[in-house]
Coordinates of C-alpha atoms and ligand atoms in Angstrom, one line a residue:
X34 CA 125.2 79.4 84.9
X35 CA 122.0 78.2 87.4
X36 CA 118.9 78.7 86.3
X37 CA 116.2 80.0 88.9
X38 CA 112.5 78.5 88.6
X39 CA 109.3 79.4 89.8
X40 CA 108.4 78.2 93.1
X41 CA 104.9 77.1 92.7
X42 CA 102.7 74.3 94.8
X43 CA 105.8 73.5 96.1
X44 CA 107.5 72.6 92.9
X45 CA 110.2 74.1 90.6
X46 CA 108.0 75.3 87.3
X47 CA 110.0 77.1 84.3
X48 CA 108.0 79.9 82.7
X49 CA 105.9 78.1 80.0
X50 CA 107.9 79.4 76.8
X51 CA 111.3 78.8 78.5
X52 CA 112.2 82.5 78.3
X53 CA 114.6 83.9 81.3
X54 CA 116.0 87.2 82.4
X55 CA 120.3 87.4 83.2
X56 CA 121.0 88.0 86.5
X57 CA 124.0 90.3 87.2
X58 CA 126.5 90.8 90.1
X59 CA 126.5 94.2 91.1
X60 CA 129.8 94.3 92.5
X61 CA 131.2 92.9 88.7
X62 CA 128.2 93.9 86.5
X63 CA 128.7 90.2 85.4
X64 CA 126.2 87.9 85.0
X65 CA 126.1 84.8 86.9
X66 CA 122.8 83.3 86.6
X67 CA 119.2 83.6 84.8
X68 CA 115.5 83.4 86.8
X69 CA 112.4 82.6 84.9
X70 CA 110.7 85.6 82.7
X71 CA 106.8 84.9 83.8
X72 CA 104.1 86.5 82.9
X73 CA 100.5 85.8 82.8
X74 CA 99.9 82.3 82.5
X75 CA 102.6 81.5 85.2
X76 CA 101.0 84.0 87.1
X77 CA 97.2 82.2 86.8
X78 CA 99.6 78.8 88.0
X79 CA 100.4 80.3 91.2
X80 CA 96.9 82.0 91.7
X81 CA 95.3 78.7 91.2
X82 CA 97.9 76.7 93.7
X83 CA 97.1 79.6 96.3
X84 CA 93.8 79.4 96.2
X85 CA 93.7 75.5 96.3
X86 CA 95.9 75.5 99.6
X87 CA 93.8 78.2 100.8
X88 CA 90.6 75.8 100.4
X89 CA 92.3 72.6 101.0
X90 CA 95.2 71.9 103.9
X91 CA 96.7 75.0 104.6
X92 CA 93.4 77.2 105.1
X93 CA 91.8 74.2 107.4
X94 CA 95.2 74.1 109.6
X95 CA 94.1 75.0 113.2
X96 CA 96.3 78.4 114.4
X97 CA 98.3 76.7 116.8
X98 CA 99.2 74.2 114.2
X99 CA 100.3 77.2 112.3
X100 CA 102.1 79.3 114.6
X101 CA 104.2 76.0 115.4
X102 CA 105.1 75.5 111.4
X103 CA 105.4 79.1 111.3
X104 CA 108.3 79.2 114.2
X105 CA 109.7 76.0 112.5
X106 CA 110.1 77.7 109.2
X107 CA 111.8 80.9 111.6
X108 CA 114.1 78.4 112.8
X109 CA 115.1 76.8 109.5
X110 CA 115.9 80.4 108.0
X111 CA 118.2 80.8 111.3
X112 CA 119.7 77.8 109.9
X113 CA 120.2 78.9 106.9
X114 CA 120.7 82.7 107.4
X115 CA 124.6 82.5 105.9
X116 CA 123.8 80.7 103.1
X117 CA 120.6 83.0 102.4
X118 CA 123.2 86.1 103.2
X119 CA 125.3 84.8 100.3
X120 CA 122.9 84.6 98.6
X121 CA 121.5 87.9 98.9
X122 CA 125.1 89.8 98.5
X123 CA 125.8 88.3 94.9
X124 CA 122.2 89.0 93.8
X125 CA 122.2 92.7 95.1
X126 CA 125.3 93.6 96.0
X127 CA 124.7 94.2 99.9
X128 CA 128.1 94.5 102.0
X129 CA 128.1 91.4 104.1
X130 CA 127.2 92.8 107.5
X131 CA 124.0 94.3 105.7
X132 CA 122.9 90.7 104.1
X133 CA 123.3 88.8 107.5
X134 CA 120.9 91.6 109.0
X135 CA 118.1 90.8 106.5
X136 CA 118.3 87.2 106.3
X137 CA 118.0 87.4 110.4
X138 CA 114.9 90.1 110.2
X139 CA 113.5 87.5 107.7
X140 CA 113.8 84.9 110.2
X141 CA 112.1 87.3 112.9
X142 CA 109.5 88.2 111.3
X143 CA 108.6 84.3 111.1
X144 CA 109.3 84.0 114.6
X145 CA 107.1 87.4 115.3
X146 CA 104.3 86.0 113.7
X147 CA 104.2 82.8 114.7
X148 CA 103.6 83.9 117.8
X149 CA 100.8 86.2 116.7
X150 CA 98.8 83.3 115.3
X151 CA 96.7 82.0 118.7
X152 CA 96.5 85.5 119.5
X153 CA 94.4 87.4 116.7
X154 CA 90.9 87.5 117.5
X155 CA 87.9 89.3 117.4
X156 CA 85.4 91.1 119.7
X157 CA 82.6 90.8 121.3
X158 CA 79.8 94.0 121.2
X159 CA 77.6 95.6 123.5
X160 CA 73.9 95.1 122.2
X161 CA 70.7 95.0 123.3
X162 CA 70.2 91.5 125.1
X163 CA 68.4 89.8 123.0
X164 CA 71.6 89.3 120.8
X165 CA 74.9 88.4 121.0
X166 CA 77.4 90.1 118.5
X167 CA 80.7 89.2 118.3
X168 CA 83.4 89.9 115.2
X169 CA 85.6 87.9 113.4
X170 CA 88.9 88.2 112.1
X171 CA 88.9 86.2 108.9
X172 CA 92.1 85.9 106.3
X173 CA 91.2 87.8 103.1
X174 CA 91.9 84.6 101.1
X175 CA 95.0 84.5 98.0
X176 CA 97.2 87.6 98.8
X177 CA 99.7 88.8 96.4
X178 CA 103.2 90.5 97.4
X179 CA 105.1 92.8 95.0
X180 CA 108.4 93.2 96.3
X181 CA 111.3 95.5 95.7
X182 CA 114.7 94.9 95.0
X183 CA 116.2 96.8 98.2
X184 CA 115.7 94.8 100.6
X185 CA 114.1 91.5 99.3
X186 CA 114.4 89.6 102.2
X187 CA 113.1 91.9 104.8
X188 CA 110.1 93.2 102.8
X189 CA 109.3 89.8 102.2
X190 CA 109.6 88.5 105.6
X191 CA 107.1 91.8 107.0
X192 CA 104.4 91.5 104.4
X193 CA 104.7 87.2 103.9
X194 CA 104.8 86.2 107.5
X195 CA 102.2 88.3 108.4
X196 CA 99.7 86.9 105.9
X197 CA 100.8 83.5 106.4
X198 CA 100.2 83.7 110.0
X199 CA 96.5 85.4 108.9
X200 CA 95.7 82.8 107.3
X201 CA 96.4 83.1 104.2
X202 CA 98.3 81.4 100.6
X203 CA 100.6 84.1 99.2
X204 CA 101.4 84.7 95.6
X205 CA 104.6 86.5 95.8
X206 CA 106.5 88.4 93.0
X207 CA 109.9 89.5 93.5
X208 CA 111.6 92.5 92.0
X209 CA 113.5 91.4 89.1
X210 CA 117.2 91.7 90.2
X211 CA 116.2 90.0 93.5
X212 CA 114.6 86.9 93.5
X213 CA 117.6 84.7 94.4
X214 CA 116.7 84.7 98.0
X215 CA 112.9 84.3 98.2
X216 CA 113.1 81.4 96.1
X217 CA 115.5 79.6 98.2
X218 CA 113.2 80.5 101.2
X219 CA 110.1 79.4 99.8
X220 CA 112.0 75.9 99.3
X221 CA 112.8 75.9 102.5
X222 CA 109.7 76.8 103.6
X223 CA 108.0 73.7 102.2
X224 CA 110.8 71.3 103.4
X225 CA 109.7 72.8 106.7
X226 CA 106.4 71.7 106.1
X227 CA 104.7 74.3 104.4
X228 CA 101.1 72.7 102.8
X229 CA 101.7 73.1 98.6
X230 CA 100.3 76.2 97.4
X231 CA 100.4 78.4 100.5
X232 CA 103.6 80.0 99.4
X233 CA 104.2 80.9 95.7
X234 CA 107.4 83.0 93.9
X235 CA 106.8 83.7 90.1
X236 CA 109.8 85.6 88.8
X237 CA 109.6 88.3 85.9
X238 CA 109.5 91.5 85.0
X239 CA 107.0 94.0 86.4
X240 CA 105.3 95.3 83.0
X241 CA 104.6 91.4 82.6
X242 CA 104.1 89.2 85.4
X243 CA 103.8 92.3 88.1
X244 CA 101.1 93.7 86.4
X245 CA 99.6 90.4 85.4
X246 CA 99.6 89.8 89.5
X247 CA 98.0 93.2 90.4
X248 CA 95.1 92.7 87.9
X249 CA 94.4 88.7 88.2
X250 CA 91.0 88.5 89.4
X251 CA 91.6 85.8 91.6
X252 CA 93.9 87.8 94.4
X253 CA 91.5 89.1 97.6
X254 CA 94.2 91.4 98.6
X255 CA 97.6 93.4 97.4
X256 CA 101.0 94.3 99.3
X257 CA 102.9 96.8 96.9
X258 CA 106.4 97.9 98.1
X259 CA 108.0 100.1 95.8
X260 CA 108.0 103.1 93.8
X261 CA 105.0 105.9 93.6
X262 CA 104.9 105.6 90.2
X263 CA 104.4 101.6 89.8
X264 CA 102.7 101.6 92.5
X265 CA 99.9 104.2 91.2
X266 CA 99.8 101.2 88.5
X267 CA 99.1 98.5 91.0
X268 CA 96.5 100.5 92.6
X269 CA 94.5 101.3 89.7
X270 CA 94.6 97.6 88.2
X271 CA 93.5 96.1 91.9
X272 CA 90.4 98.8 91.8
X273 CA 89.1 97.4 88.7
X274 CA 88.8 94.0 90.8
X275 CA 88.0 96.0 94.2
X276 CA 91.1 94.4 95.5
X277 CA 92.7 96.8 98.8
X278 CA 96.0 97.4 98.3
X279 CA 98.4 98.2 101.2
X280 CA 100.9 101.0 99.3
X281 CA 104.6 101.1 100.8
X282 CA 106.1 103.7 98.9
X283 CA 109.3 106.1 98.8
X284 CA 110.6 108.8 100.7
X285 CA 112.8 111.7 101.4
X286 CA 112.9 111.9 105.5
X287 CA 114.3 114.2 107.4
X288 CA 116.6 114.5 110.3
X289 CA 116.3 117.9 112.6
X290 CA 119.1 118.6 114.4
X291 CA 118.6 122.0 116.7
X292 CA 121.5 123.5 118.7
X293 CA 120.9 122.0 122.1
X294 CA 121.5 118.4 120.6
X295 CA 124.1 115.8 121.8
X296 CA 125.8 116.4 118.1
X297 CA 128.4 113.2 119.7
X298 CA 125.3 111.0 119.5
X299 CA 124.0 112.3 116.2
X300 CA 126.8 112.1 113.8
X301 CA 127.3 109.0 113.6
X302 CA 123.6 108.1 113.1
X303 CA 123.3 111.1 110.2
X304 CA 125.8 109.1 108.5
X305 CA 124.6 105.4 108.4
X306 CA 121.2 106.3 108.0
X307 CA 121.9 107.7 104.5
X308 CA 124.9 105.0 103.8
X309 CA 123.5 102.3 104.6
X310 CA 122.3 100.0 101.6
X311 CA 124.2 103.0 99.7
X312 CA 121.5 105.2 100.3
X313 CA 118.8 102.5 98.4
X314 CA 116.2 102.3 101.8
X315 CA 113.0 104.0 101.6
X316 CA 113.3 105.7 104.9
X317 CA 117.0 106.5 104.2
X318 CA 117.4 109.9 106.5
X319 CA 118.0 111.9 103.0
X320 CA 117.3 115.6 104.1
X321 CA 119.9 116.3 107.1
X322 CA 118.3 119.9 108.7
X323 CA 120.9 122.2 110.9
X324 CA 119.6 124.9 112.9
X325 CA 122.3 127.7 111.5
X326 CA 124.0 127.9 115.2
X327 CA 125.5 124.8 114.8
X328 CA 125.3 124.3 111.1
X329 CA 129.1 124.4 109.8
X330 CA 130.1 123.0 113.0
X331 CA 127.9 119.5 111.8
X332 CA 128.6 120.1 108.1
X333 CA 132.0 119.7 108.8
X334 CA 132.2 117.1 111.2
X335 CA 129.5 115.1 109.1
X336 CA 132.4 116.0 106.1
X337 CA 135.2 113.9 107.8
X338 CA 132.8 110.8 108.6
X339 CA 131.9 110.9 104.7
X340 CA 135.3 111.3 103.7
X341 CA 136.2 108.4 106.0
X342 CA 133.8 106.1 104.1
X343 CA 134.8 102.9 102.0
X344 CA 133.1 101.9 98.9
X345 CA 133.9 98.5 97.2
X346 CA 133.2 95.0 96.6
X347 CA 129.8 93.5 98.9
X348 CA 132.2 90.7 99.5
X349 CA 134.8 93.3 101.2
X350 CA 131.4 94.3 103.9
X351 CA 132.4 98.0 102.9
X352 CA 130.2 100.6 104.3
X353 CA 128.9 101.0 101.0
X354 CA 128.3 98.7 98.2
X355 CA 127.6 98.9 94.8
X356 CA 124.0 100.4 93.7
X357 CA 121.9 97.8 92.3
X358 CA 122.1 98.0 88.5
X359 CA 123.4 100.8 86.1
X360 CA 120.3 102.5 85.4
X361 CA 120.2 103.0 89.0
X362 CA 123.9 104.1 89.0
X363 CA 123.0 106.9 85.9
X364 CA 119.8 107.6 87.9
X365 CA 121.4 109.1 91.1
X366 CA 124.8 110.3 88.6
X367 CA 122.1 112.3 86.9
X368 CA 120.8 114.1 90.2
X369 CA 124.5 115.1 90.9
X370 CA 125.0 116.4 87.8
X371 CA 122.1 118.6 88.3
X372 CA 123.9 120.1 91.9
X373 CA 126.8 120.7 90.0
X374 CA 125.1 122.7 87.1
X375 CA 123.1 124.6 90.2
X376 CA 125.8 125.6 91.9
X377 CA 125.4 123.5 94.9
X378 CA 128.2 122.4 96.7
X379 CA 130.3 119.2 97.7
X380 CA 130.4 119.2 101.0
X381 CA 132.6 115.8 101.0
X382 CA 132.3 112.3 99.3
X383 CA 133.8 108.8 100.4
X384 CA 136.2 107.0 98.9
X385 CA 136.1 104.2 96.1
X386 CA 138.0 101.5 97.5
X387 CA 141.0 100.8 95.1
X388 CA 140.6 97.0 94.6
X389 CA 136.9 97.7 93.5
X390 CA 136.1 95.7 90.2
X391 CA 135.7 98.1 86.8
X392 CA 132.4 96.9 86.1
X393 CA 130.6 97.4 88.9
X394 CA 127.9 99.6 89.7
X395 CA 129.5 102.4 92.5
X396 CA 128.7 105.6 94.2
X397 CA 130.8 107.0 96.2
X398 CA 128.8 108.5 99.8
X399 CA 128.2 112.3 98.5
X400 CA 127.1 115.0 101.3
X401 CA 126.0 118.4 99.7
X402 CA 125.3 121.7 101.6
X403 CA 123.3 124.3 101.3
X404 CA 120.6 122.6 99.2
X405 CA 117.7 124.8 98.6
X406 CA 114.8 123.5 100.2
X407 CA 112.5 123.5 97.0
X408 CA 115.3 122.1 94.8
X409 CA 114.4 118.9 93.6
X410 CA 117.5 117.6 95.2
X411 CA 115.3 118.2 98.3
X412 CA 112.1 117.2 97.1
X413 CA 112.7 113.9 94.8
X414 CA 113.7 110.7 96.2
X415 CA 117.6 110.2 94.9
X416 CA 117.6 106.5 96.2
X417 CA 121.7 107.0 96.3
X418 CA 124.5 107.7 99.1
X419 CA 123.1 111.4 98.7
X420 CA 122.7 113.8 101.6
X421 CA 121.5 117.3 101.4
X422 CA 122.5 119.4 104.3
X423 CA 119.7 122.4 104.8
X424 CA 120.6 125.1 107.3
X425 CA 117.4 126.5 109.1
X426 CA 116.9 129.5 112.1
X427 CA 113.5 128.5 113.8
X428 CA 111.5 126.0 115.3
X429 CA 109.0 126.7 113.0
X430 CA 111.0 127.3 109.7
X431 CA 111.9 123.6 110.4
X432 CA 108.7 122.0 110.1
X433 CA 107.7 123.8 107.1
X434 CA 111.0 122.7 105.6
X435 CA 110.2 119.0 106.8
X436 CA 107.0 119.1 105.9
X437 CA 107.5 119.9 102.5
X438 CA 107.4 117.3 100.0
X439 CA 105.0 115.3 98.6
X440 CA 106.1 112.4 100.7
X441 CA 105.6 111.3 104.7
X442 CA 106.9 108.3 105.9
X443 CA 109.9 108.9 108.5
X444 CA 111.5 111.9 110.4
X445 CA 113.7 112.4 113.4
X446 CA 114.1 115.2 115.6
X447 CA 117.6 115.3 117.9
X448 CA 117.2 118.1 120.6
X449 CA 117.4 118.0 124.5
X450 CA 114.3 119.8 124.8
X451 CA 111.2 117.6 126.2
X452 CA 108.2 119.9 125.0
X453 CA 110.2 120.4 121.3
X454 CA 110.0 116.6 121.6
X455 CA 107.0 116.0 121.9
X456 CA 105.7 119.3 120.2
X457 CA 107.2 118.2 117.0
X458 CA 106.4 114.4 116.9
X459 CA 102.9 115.1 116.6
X460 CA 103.2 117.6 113.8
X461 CA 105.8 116.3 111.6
X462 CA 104.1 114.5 108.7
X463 CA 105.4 110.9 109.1
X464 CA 104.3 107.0 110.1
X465 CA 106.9 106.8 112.3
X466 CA 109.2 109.7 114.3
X467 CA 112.3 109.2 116.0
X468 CA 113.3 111.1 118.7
X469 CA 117.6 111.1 119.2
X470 CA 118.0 108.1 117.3
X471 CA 116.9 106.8 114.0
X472 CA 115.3 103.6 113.0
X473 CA 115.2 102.3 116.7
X474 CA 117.0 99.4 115.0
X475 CA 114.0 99.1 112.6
X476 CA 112.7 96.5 115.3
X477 CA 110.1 94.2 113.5
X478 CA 107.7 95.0 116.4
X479 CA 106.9 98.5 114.9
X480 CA 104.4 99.8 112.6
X481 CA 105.7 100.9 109.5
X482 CA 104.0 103.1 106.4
X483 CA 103.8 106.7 105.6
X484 CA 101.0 108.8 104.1
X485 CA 101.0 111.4 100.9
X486 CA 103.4 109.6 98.1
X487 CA 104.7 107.7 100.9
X488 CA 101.9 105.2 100.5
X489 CA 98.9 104.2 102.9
X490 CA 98.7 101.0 105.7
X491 CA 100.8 100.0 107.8
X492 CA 103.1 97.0 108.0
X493 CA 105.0 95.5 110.6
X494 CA 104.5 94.5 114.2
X495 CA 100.5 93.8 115.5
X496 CA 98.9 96.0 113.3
X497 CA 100.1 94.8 110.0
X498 CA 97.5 91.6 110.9
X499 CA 94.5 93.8 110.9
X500 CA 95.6 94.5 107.6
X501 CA 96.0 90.9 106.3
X502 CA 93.1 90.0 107.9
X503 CA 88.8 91.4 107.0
X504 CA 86.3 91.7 110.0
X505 CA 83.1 90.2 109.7
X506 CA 80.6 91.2 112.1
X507 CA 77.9 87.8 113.7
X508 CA 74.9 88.9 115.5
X509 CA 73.1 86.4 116.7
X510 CA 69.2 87.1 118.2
X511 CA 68.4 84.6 120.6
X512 CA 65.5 86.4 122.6
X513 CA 65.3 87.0 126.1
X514 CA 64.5 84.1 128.6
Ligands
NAD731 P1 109.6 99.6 91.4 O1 108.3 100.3 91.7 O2 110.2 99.9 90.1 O3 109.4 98.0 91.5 C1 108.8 97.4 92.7 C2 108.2 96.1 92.2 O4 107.1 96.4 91.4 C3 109.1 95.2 91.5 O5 108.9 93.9 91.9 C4 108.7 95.4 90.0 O6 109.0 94.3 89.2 C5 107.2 95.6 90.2 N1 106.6 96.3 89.1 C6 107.1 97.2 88.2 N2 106.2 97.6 87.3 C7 105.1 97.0 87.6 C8 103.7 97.0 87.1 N3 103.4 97.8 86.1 N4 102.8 96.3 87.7 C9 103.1 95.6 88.8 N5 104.3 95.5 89.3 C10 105.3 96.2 88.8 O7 110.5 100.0 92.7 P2 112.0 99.5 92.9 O8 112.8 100.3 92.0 O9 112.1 98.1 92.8 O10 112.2 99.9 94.4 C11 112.5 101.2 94.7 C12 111.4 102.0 95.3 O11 110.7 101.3 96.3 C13 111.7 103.3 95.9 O12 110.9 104.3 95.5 C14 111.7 103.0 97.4 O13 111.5 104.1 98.2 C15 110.5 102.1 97.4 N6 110.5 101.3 98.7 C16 109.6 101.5 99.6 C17 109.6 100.8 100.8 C18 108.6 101.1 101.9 O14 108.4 100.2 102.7 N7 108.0 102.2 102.0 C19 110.6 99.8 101.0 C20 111.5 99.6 100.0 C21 111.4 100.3 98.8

């Protein structure tokens, strides 16, 4: 069985007592390999290496310099995207299609970046003439990354290249049943040519080296993908050390559809948006909202595409895999044991493939109908292959219903109608809104972050620099002549 290091200053570092956490196959439920168990100490390594880099080589590097290493490094990952994909399936479980996908968005976001680099400057002010002002856009320093297990390679690639291409030495902590990936990139990274220090992975549990990351003293800035409830955690350790924090939390988004929609166009979309990754993406489209015309019409079409579905083996590219571990598996078993003992019906559910291995971790696609708005089927985030079909009569009755939970990070709206459009884009409560489509192919180029439990900042295309970067304002008096 391999044994996954730490990846820190460029070397392979156990954790200091030698202790080290199984790491299973979703698809089997067996375990196939161990990563270090970290924690404080291990954590202070990486912090130290970071900051070091960020002094020394790394921080010093002119940004063309960097933009070119950081394009190299985009390039080696596009070399290695199959083997990272591999990778990436037997660690969490992702159907093959899905792993290829992140491995290449990891690589984009490199190249994305890089390209950023020679292009992020400040401004210069109007100002009485006897100065000169101008503003600088300055790294914030040693960044830490807490990163989920969903989609490690992608959340990684957003909130790492960005920084990196900032400026800045990263201290990154994977979720831990996903860290297979991000260590082999940050290997790769410094065989590409990455200075020591500037990239660090330190594996472990979050109640140990998570929350020894979010309150080291030494960090200038956090990136917390995850859950509300950790990441209330992270924020209240970084305030004690007056660290920002960029929060990317859950969601439950919703997709509108109203009568006049091309339903053709739609269906298919309803369904991957809430299969895909089986149902385990925080902008999964998990509230499906019918206007009552067209309502049974949808349900049932949506029924036959659900019924249609395969769910196996990663290795088989199904169009859904295994969830990612069993607690996750009882987790989303438990919220469909709750529609049953309400009364709420199966619309349809997928089928388990018949060659799919006894111990792994499967959900079959479920789509349930007539889910009471304020049920917490409708309110909570299932993080499953779990769709809740809501009927609704108005324009109006639709927005409330959208609107309604605590979270407010994606929605899409599929009508025909060009002032509805527009009408509701600017109220729904969401970072990003889609009008008849979903996800515009989640395109690296845009901004991405809700508001409410949804989190706060944005990551993602131009803007996620502002974030990884602090603004120092020069005013220089010189005098008149
Ligand atoms: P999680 O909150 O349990 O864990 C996220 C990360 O935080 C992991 O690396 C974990 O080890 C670490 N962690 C746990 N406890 C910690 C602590 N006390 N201090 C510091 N770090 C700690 O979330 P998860 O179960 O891995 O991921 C699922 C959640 O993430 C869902 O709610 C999902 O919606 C959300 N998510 C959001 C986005 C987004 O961009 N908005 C993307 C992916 C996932």
């Amino acid at each position: 069985m391999t044994t996954y290091m730490n990846f820190i200053d460029n070397e392979w570092t156990a954790a200091y007592d030698g202790r080290t956490i199984e790491v299973l196959d979703p698809s089997t439920g067996e375990a196939f390999a161990q990563i270090a168990r970290s924690g404080g100490s291990e954590v202070g390594r990486a912090v130290q290496a970071a900051r070091h880099a960020f002094d020394g080589e790394w921080g010093g590097m002119a940004p063309a310099a960097r933009s070119r290493l950081l394009f190299r490094i985009s390039q080696a990952l596009l070399d290695h995207v199959d083997e990272l994909a591999a990778l990436e399936q037997r660690d969490t479980g992702k159907p093959t299609g899905q792993a290829r996908a992140d491995a290449l968005a990891a690589a984009r976001y490199f190249e994305f970046y890089a390209g950023a680099v020679d292009k992020l400057h400040g401004q210069t002010i109007p100002y009485p003439q006897e100065f000169t002002v101008l503003t600088l856009r300055e790294p914030h320093g040693v960044t830490g990354h807490i990163v989920p297990w969903n989609y490690p390679l992608q959340i990684f690639g957003r909130s790492v290249a960005a920084s990196l291409a900032a400026g800045n030495a990263c201290v990154v902590k994977p979720a831990e049943d996903a860290c297979l990936s991000l260590l082999r990139v940050a290997q790769i990274a410094a065989d590409t040519g990455l200075p020591a220090g500037a990239l660090n992975i330190v594996t472990g549990l979050g109640a140990e080296a998570g929350a020894a990351l979010a309150g080291h003293p030494g960090i200038d800035h956090i990136s917390f993908t995850g859950s509300p409830q950790t990441g209330q955690a992270v924020q209240q350790a970084a305030t004690a050390n007056f660290v920002p924090v960029t929060m990317e939390l859950g969601g439950k988004s919703p997709q509108i559809v109203f009568s006049d929609a091309d339903i053709d166009a739609a269906l298919p979309v309803l369904l991957s948006s809430i299969v895909q990754n089986a149902g385990q993406t925080c902008s999964a489209g998990s509230r499906l909202l019918v206007q009552r015309a067209i309502y049974s019409d949808v349900v049932g079409r949506l029924s036959e595409l659900f019924q249609a579905t395969r769910t196996g083996a990663a290795a088989d590219d199904p169009d859904c895999g295994p969830l990612i571990n069993a607690r996750q598996l009882a987790r989303v078993q438990g919220y469909l044991q709750e529609a049953d003992e309400a009364g709420i019906s199966v619309a349809a559910r997928g089928q388990l493939d018949a060659n799919a291995p006894g111990g792994g971790f499967y959900q079959v696609p479920v789509l349930l109908g007539d889910v009471p708005p304020d049920h917490r089927l409708a309110q909570e985030e299932i993080f499953g292959p779990v769709l809740c079909a809501i009927p609704f009569d108005t324009e109006e009755e639709a927005l409330r219903i959208a609107n309604s939970t605590a979270y407010g990070l994606v929605a899409a709206v599929w009508t025909q109608d060009g002032a509805r459009q527009f009408r509701l884009a600017r109220q729904l409560r969401a970072g990003q809104v889609f009008i008849n489509n979903y996800g515009a192919a989640g395109g690296v180029e845009l901004p991405f972050g809700g508001s409410g439990q949804s989190g706060y900042g944005r990551e993602k295309g131009v803007e996620a620099l502002y974030g990884f970067t602090k603004l120092k304002t020069v005013a220089v008096r010189h005098g008149r002549s």
